[in-house]
Coordinates of C-alpha atoms and ligand atoms in Angstrom, one line a residue:
M1 CA -34.4 154.3 57.0
V2 CA -33.8 151.0 58.6
A3 CA -36.2 148.2 58.7
L4 CA -36.5 147.0 62.3
I5 CA -38.4 143.8 62.5
D6 CA -40.1 143.0 65.7
T7 CA -40.5 139.3 65.4
V8 CA -43.0 139.3 68.2
D9 CA -45.4 140.9 65.7
G10 CA -44.9 144.5 66.9
S11 CA -47.1 144.0 69.9
N12 CA -44.3 143.3 72.4
R13 CA -46.2 140.1 73.2
P14 CA -43.9 137.7 75.1
V15 CA -42.2 134.8 73.3
G16 CA -40.2 132.1 74.9
T17 CA -40.6 130.4 78.2
Q18 CA -42.7 131.9 81.0
T19 CA -40.7 131.9 84.2
D20 CA -42.3 129.6 86.8
I21 CA -40.8 131.0 90.0
S22 CA -42.1 128.1 92.0
K23 CA -39.6 125.8 90.5
P24 CA -35.9 126.9 90.7
S25 CA -34.0 126.8 87.4
L26 CA -30.9 124.6 87.1
I27 CA -29.4 127.1 84.7
G28 CA -26.3 128.8 86.2
L29 CA -25.7 126.2 89.0
D30 CA -22.2 124.9 89.3
R31 CA -21.5 121.2 89.3
V32 CA -21.5 121.0 93.1
A33 CA -24.9 122.6 93.3
L34 CA -26.2 120.3 90.5
A35 CA -24.9 117.3 92.4
D36 CA -26.7 118.5 95.6
R37 CA -30.0 118.8 93.6
L38 CA -29.6 115.3 92.3
T39 CA -28.8 113.9 95.7
D40 CA -32.0 115.6 97.0
L41 CA -33.9 113.8 94.3
G42 CA -32.6 110.5 95.6
V43 CA -29.9 109.8 92.9
P44 CA -27.5 107.3 94.5
E45 CA -24.1 108.7 95.4
R46 CA -22.2 106.4 93.0
Q47 CA -24.2 107.8 90.0
I48 CA -23.9 111.4 90.9
R49 CA -20.8 112.2 88.9
M50 CA -22.0 110.6 85.8
R51 CA -25.5 112.2 86.1
V52 CA -24.1 115.6 86.6
A53 CA -21.9 115.2 83.5
Q54 CA -25.0 114.1 81.5
L55 CA -27.1 117.0 82.8
W56 CA -24.3 119.5 82.1
N57 CA -24.0 118.2 78.6
R58 CA -27.7 118.4 77.9
L59 CA -27.9 121.9 79.4
Y60 CA -24.9 123.5 77.7
V61 CA -24.1 121.4 74.7
G62 CA -27.5 120.2 73.8
G63 CA -29.5 123.3 74.8
A64 CA -32.3 121.2 76.2
Q65 CA -35.4 123.3 77.0
T66 CA -37.4 120.5 78.6
F67 CA -36.4 117.4 80.6
D68 CA -38.1 115.3 77.9
D69 CA -35.3 116.4 75.6
M70 CA -32.8 114.8 77.9
T71 CA -33.1 111.3 76.5
T72 CA -29.7 110.3 78.0
L73 CA -31.4 110.4 81.5
S74 CA -33.7 107.7 82.7
K75 CA -37.4 108.5 82.4
D76 CA -37.8 108.3 86.2
L77 CA -35.1 110.8 86.8
R78 CA -36.5 113.2 84.1
H79 CA -39.9 113.0 85.9
A80 CA -38.3 113.6 89.3
L81 CA -36.4 116.6 87.9
D82 CA -39.4 118.0 86.2
S83 CA -41.5 117.9 89.4
Q84 CA -38.9 119.9 91.4
V85 CA -36.8 122.1 89.2
S86 CA -37.0 123.8 85.8
L87 CA -34.8 124.8 82.8
D88 CA -36.2 128.3 82.7
R89 CA -34.3 131.1 81.1
P90 CA -35.4 134.7 81.5
E91 CA -38.6 135.5 79.6
I92 CA -38.2 137.0 76.2
V93 CA -40.4 140.1 76.0
S94 CA -39.4 141.1 72.5
E95 CA -36.8 140.5 69.9
Q96 CA -35.7 143.0 67.4
I97 CA -33.6 142.3 64.3
S98 CA -31.8 145.0 62.3
T99 CA -31.2 144.6 58.6
D100 CA -27.5 144.0 59.3
G101 CA -28.4 141.1 61.6
T102 CA -27.9 142.7 65.0
R103 CA -30.4 141.3 67.4
K104 CA -31.6 142.8 70.6
W105 CA -33.7 140.9 73.2
L106 CA -35.6 142.6 75.9
L107 CA -35.7 140.1 78.8
R108 CA -37.9 140.0 81.8
L109 CA -36.5 138.5 85.0
A110 CA -38.4 137.0 87.9
P111 CA -39.6 139.7 90.4
G112 CA -37.8 139.7 93.7
R113 CA -41.0 139.0 95.6
P114 CA -44.4 138.0 94.2
G115 CA -46.3 141.2 93.3
E116 CA -43.2 143.2 92.7
A117 CA -42.5 144.6 89.2
A118 CA -40.4 142.3 87.1
P119 CA -37.1 143.9 86.2
E120 CA -36.0 144.0 82.6
I121 CA -32.6 143.8 80.9
E122 CA -31.3 143.8 77.4
T123 CA -28.9 141.5 75.6
V124 CA -27.5 142.3 72.1
Y125 CA -26.0 140.0 69.5
I126 CA -23.8 141.4 66.8
P127 CA -23.0 139.1 63.9
E128 CA -20.0 139.7 61.6
E129 CA -18.7 137.6 58.8
D130 CA -16.2 135.6 60.8
R131 CA -17.5 136.1 64.4
G132 CA -20.5 136.8 66.5
T133 CA -20.4 138.9 69.7
L134 CA -22.9 138.7 72.5
C135 CA -23.1 141.7 74.8
V136 CA -24.5 140.7 78.2
S137 CA -25.8 142.6 81.2
S138 CA -24.5 142.0 84.7
Q139 CA -26.9 144.1 86.7
V140 CA -30.3 145.7 86.3
G141 CA -29.4 149.4 86.1
C142 CA -26.1 150.6 87.7
T143 CA -25.2 152.1 91.0
L144 CA -22.6 154.3 89.4
T145 CA -23.5 157.6 87.9
C146 CA -21.1 158.2 85.0
T147 CA -22.5 161.5 83.6
F148 CA -22.4 160.5 79.9
C149 CA -24.2 157.1 80.5
H150 CA -27.9 156.5 80.2
T151 CA -27.8 153.4 82.3
G152 CA -26.2 155.5 85.1
T153 CA -29.5 157.5 85.4
Q154 CA -31.4 154.3 86.3
R155 CA -31.4 153.2 89.8
L156 CA -30.0 149.7 90.4
V157 CA -32.8 147.3 90.9
R158 CA -30.5 144.3 91.6
N159 CA -27.6 142.1 90.7
L160 CA -28.2 139.4 88.1
T161 CA -27.9 135.8 89.3
P162 CA -25.4 133.5 87.6
G163 CA -28.5 131.8 86.0
E164 CA -29.7 135.1 84.6
I165 CA -26.3 135.9 83.1
V166 CA -25.9 132.4 81.6
G167 CA -29.6 132.5 80.6
Q168 CA -28.8 135.4 78.3
I169 CA -26.3 133.2 76.4
L170 CA -28.7 130.3 76.2
I171 CA -31.5 132.6 74.9
A172 CA -29.2 133.9 72.2
R173 CA -28.2 130.4 71.2
D174 CA -31.9 129.3 71.2
R175 CA -32.9 132.2 69.0
I176 CA -30.0 132.0 66.5
G177 CA -30.1 128.2 66.4
E178 CA -26.7 127.5 67.8
W179 CA -27.4 124.1 69.1
P180 CA -26.7 120.8 67.3
G181 CA -29.4 120.1 64.8
A182 CA -31.1 123.5 65.4
T183 CA -32.4 125.4 62.4
R184 CA -30.7 128.7 61.9
P185 CA -33.1 131.6 61.3
T186 CA -33.2 133.2 57.9
D187 CA -34.5 136.6 59.0
G188 CA -31.1 138.2 59.2
P189 CA -27.4 137.6 58.4
L190 CA -25.3 135.4 60.7
P191 CA -21.6 134.7 60.7
N192 CA -20.4 132.4 58.0
A193 CA -18.8 130.1 60.6
E194 CA -19.6 127.0 62.6
R195 CA -19.8 128.9 65.9
L196 CA -22.3 131.7 66.0
I197 CA -21.3 133.2 69.4
T198 CA -17.5 133.4 69.3
N199 CA -17.1 136.3 71.8
I200 CA -18.8 137.5 74.9
V201 CA -18.5 141.1 76.2
L202 CA -19.7 142.2 79.6
M203 CA -20.7 145.6 78.3
G204 CA -24.4 145.6 78.8
M205 CA -26.1 147.1 81.8
G206 CA -24.3 147.3 85.1
E207 CA -20.8 147.3 86.6
P208 CA -19.6 143.6 86.4
L209 CA -17.0 144.0 89.2
F210 CA -19.8 145.0 91.6
N211 CA -21.4 141.6 90.9
F212 CA -18.2 139.7 90.9
D213 CA -19.1 136.4 92.3
N214 CA -22.1 135.9 90.1
V215 CA -20.3 137.1 87.0
R216 CA -17.4 134.7 87.8
Q217 CA -19.7 131.8 88.2
A218 CA -21.5 132.6 85.0
M219 CA -18.3 133.1 83.0
E220 CA -16.9 129.8 84.4
I221 CA -19.9 128.1 82.9
A222 CA -19.6 130.1 79.6
A223 CA -15.9 129.1 79.3
D224 CA -16.3 125.4 80.4
G225 CA -14.9 123.2 77.8
D226 CA -17.5 120.5 78.3
G227 CA -20.3 123.0 77.8
I228 CA -20.7 126.4 76.1
S229 CA -16.9 126.6 75.6
V230 CA -16.3 130.2 74.7
S231 CA -12.6 130.6 75.6
K232 CA -11.7 133.2 78.2
R233 CA -9.5 134.9 75.6
R234 CA -12.7 135.7 73.9
I235 CA -14.6 137.0 76.9
T236 CA -14.1 140.7 77.7
L237 CA -15.1 142.4 81.0
S238 CA -15.6 146.2 80.8
T239 CA -15.2 148.1 84.1
S240 CA -15.5 151.7 85.1
G241 CA -12.3 151.1 87.1
I242 CA -13.0 149.3 90.4
A243 CA -9.3 149.1 91.0
P244 CA -9.2 146.8 94.0
M245 CA -11.3 144.2 92.2
I246 CA -9.0 144.1 89.1
P247 CA -6.5 141.7 90.6
R248 CA -9.3 139.2 91.4
C249 CA -10.7 139.7 87.9
G250 CA -7.3 138.7 86.5
V251 CA -6.5 135.8 88.8
E252 CA -9.9 134.3 89.5
L253 CA -11.7 135.1 86.2
G254 CA -8.8 135.4 83.8
V255 CA -10.8 137.1 81.1
M256 CA -9.8 140.0 78.9
L257 CA -10.1 143.4 80.5
A258 CA -11.5 146.7 79.1
I259 CA -11.3 149.9 81.1
S260 CA -13.7 152.8 80.7
L261 CA -11.0 155.5 81.0
H262 CA -12.6 158.4 79.2
A263 CA -10.3 161.1 80.7
V264 CA -6.6 161.6 81.3
R265 CA -6.8 163.9 84.3
D266 CA -8.4 163.2 87.6
D267 CA -10.3 166.4 87.8
L268 CA -12.1 165.6 84.6
R269 CA -12.5 161.9 85.3
D270 CA -13.9 162.7 88.7
V271 CA -16.8 164.3 86.9
L272 CA -17.3 161.8 84.0
V273 CA -16.7 158.6 86.0
P274 CA -17.3 159.6 89.6
I275 CA -15.9 156.4 91.0
N276 CA -12.6 158.0 90.0
R277 CA -12.8 160.0 93.3
K278 CA -12.4 156.7 95.1
Y279 CA -10.0 155.0 92.7
P280 CA -8.1 157.7 90.8
I281 CA -6.3 157.2 87.5
A282 CA -2.8 156.3 89.0
E283 CA -4.3 153.6 91.2
L284 CA -6.4 152.3 88.3
L285 CA -3.4 152.1 86.0
D286 CA -1.2 150.4 88.6
A287 CA -3.9 147.7 88.8
C288 CA -3.8 147.4 85.0
R289 CA 0.0 147.1 84.9
A290 CA -0.2 144.2 87.3
Y291 CA -2.9 142.4 85.3
P292 CA -1.7 138.8 84.8
S293 CA -0.1 137.7 81.6
L294 CA -0.3 140.9 79.6
S295 CA 1.5 140.8 76.3
N296 CA 1.2 142.2 72.8
A297 CA -1.2 139.4 72.1
K298 CA -3.1 140.0 75.3
R299 CA -3.7 143.7 75.7
I300 CA -6.0 145.7 77.9
T301 CA -8.6 147.8 76.0
F302 CA -9.0 151.4 77.1
E303 CA -12.3 152.8 76.1
Y304 CA -12.5 156.6 75.6
V305 CA -15.8 158.2 74.8
M306 CA -15.4 161.3 72.6
L307 CA -17.2 164.3 74.2
R308 CA -17.1 167.5 72.2
G309 CA -15.0 170.2 73.9
V310 CA -14.7 168.1 77.1
N311 CA -12.0 165.4 76.6
D312 CA -11.3 165.6 72.9
S313 CA -8.4 168.0 72.5
L314 CA -5.2 167.0 70.8
A315 CA -3.4 167.7 74.1
D316 CA -5.7 165.1 75.6
A317 CA -4.7 162.6 72.9
K318 CA -1.0 163.2 73.6
A319 CA -1.6 162.8 77.3
L320 CA -3.4 159.6 76.7
V321 CA -0.5 158.1 74.8
R322 CA 1.9 159.2 77.6
L323 CA -0.4 157.8 80.3
L324 CA -0.6 154.3 78.7
A325 CA 3.1 154.0 77.9
G326 CA 4.4 150.6 79.0
I327 CA 0.9 149.0 79.3
P328 CA 0.1 146.5 76.5
A329 CA -3.0 148.4 75.4
K330 CA -5.6 148.9 72.7
I331 CA -7.4 152.2 72.6
N332 CA -11.0 152.3 71.6
L333 CA -12.4 155.7 70.7
I334 CA -16.2 155.7 71.1
P335 CA -18.2 158.6 69.6
F336 CA -20.6 159.7 72.3
N337 CA -24.1 158.3 71.9
P338 CA -26.5 161.0 72.8
W339 CA -29.6 160.4 74.9
P340 CA -32.5 162.8 75.9
G341 CA -31.3 165.3 78.4
A342 CA -27.6 164.2 78.1
P343 CA -25.3 167.1 79.1
Y344 CA -22.8 166.2 76.3
E345 CA -22.4 166.1 72.5
S346 CA -20.3 163.8 70.4
S347 CA -17.0 165.2 69.1
E348 CA -17.0 166.3 65.5
W349 CA -15.9 163.5 63.2
E350 CA -12.9 165.6 62.1
Q351 CA -11.8 166.0 65.6
I352 CA -12.1 162.3 66.3
E353 CA -9.9 161.7 63.2
K354 CA -7.3 164.1 64.4
F355 CA -7.3 162.6 67.8
A356 CA -7.1 159.1 66.3
E357 CA -4.1 160.2 64.2
I358 CA -2.1 161.0 67.3
I359 CA -3.0 157.6 68.8
N360 CA -2.1 155.9 65.5
K361 CA 1.2 157.6 65.3
A362 CA 2.0 156.3 68.7
G363 CA 1.6 152.8 67.4
Y364 CA -2.0 151.9 68.3
A365 CA -3.7 150.4 65.2
S366 CA -6.9 152.1 63.8
P367 CA -8.6 153.1 67.0
V368 CA -11.7 154.3 65.2
R369 CA -13.2 152.7 62.1
T370 CA -16.0 154.0 60.0
P371 CA -18.9 152.9 62.2
R372 CA -20.8 150.0 60.9
G373 CA -24.2 149.3 62.1
R374 CA -25.1 153.0 62.6
D375 CA -28.4 152.1 61.1
I376 CA -29.3 149.4 63.6
M377 CA -30.8 149.5 67.0
A378 CA -29.4 148.3 70.4
A379 CA -26.2 149.4 72.1
C380 CA -24.4 148.2 75.1
G381 CA -23.6 151.0 77.5
Q382 CA -26.6 153.2 76.8
L383 CA -29.2 150.9 78.0
K384 CA -31.7 152.3 80.4
S385 CA -35.1 151.0 81.2
A386 CA -35.2 148.4 78.5
S387 CA -38.9 148.7 78.1
E388 CA -38.8 152.4 77.4
K389 CA -40.0 153.1 73.9
M390 CA -37.2 154.7 72.0
H391 CA -37.4 157.2 69.3
A392 CA -36.1 155.9 66.0
R393 CA -33.5 158.7 65.8
K394 CA -32.1 157.9 69.2
R395 CA -32.0 154.2 68.3
R396 CA -29.9 154.9 65.3
A397 CA -27.6 157.2 67.3
E398 CA -27.0 154.4 69.8
Q399 CA -25.6 152.2 67.2
V400 CA -22.3 153.9 67.1
N401 CA -21.2 152.0 70.2
I402 CA -21.6 148.7 68.5
S403 CA -18.8 149.4 66.2
A404 CA -16.7 150.4 69.2
M405 CA -17.5 147.1 70.8
K406 CA -16.4 145.2 67.7
E407 CA -13.2 147.3 67.8
T408 CA -12.6 146.1 71.4
L409 CA -12.4 142.6 70.1
R410 CA -9.8 143.1 67.3
Ligands
SAH501 N1 -20.2 149.4 83.6 C1 -19.2 149.0 82.7 C2 -19.7 148.2 81.5 C3 -20.9 148.7 80.8 S1 -20.8 150.2 79.9 C4 -18.3 150.1 82.3 O1 -18.6 151.3 82.6 O2 -17.2 149.8 81.7 C5 -20.0 149.8 78.3 C6 -19.2 150.9 77.7 O3 -20.1 151.9 77.1 C7 -18.3 151.7 78.7 O4 -17.1 151.9 78.2 C8 -19.1 153.0 78.9 O5 -18.3 154.0 79.3 C9 -19.6 153.2 77.5 N2 -20.7 154.2 77.4 C10 -21.7 154.4 78.3 N3 -22.5 155.4 77.9 C11 -22.1 155.8 76.7 C12 -22.5 156.8 75.7 N4 -23.6 157.5 76.0 N5 -21.8 156.9 74.6 C13 -20.7 156.1 74.3 N6 -20.3 155.2 75.2 C14 -20.9 155.0 76.4
SF4_502 FE1 -22.5 152.2 85.1 FE2 -20.7 151.7 83.2 FE3 -22.8 153.4 82.8 FE4 -20.8 154.1 84.4 S1 -20.6 153.7 82.2 S2 -23.0 154.3 84.8 S3 -20.3 152.1 85.3 S4 -22.9 151.2 83.2

């Protein structure tokens, strides 16, 4: 049995900043919008460039949580900023830490309108010896209805703003102490490395290519060399296959791509990933082939959830290899994570191994590893209403996907 520590004291009492919706947050604004804000506050034109650079540095290198922390700015400017804008991140409702160090935050966002229920999302941090991966959400819920996915049963509440996406990264850094001079927590293992968040995966709630502009702005901030500085080679966007958006993802975003393939035939993929009816496999793979600068060092990851008796035959494995021939690819076999009422079961381990052997023989390295982190909570891809109390058994079952996510990054 795993010890799950709820650092909030088990009561789900909020920790972290309370969102003040009367003052807009600077988090997630690009440099042009920051410059506009400073101009509005009366900063002279000739100072704007320098002030924006200072602010950016304090926001994304220093991790300032109050304007008082920004000692590189004049006192007057700090006061002016404090009266008009905030540095709010989403509110942390709870933080849970597994014994293997995986951390999951339940975050509450500002309600759309006063009086409306505040939507909630989840963010997961997975530390390993030499790396740390942050799994971020791009939407509240999902408009798509993949039949094996728990998130798909939740209606979309809304797209996340750039600030809410970047805010997930800042919160993770706040909590694991990845700011200069910050104290690293001792309540769970962290990577034995200088950087604690080395990789970002857009594999939380939502379809990132349906929130493209906000995801792009957020990832530009995440990758900015004068700020958070996580290289685009270490950012992976997972999509259910919105084929017409894939070229823009390659050209405008330039991050690594993961495709939730899950079936090798259109008739089956139409059922598992219904967006396939709009963008069938051939069209999807054409978009993949055209993805910029693919090479053996820069491959597309194909995710394949193993569903017992549905898509896990050895003929399927062979067809998968044929289908991906010529595309620099990694294949990631994900044992299905069950959830209450799910119409599928995970494939038998033996079957997964046989399936994997065919994939291995075709030259794809170890697509399934013995899952690590089965005993911990939090999984990207299965998130539903984050506030839902989960049964411990289900929590453990969800862990399988974490090892799959790590695999994506190899
Ligand atoms: N919407 C995007 C990204 C989020 S889902 C997408 O679909 O790609 C992240 C991954 O988890 C996807 O590959 C998804 O297919 C997978 N996933 C969803 N539900 C799952 C489940 N119950 N078991 C295993 N993997 C699942
Ligand atoms: Fe949405 Fe991805 Fe789940 Fe499909 S698998 S319902 S696209 S989150």
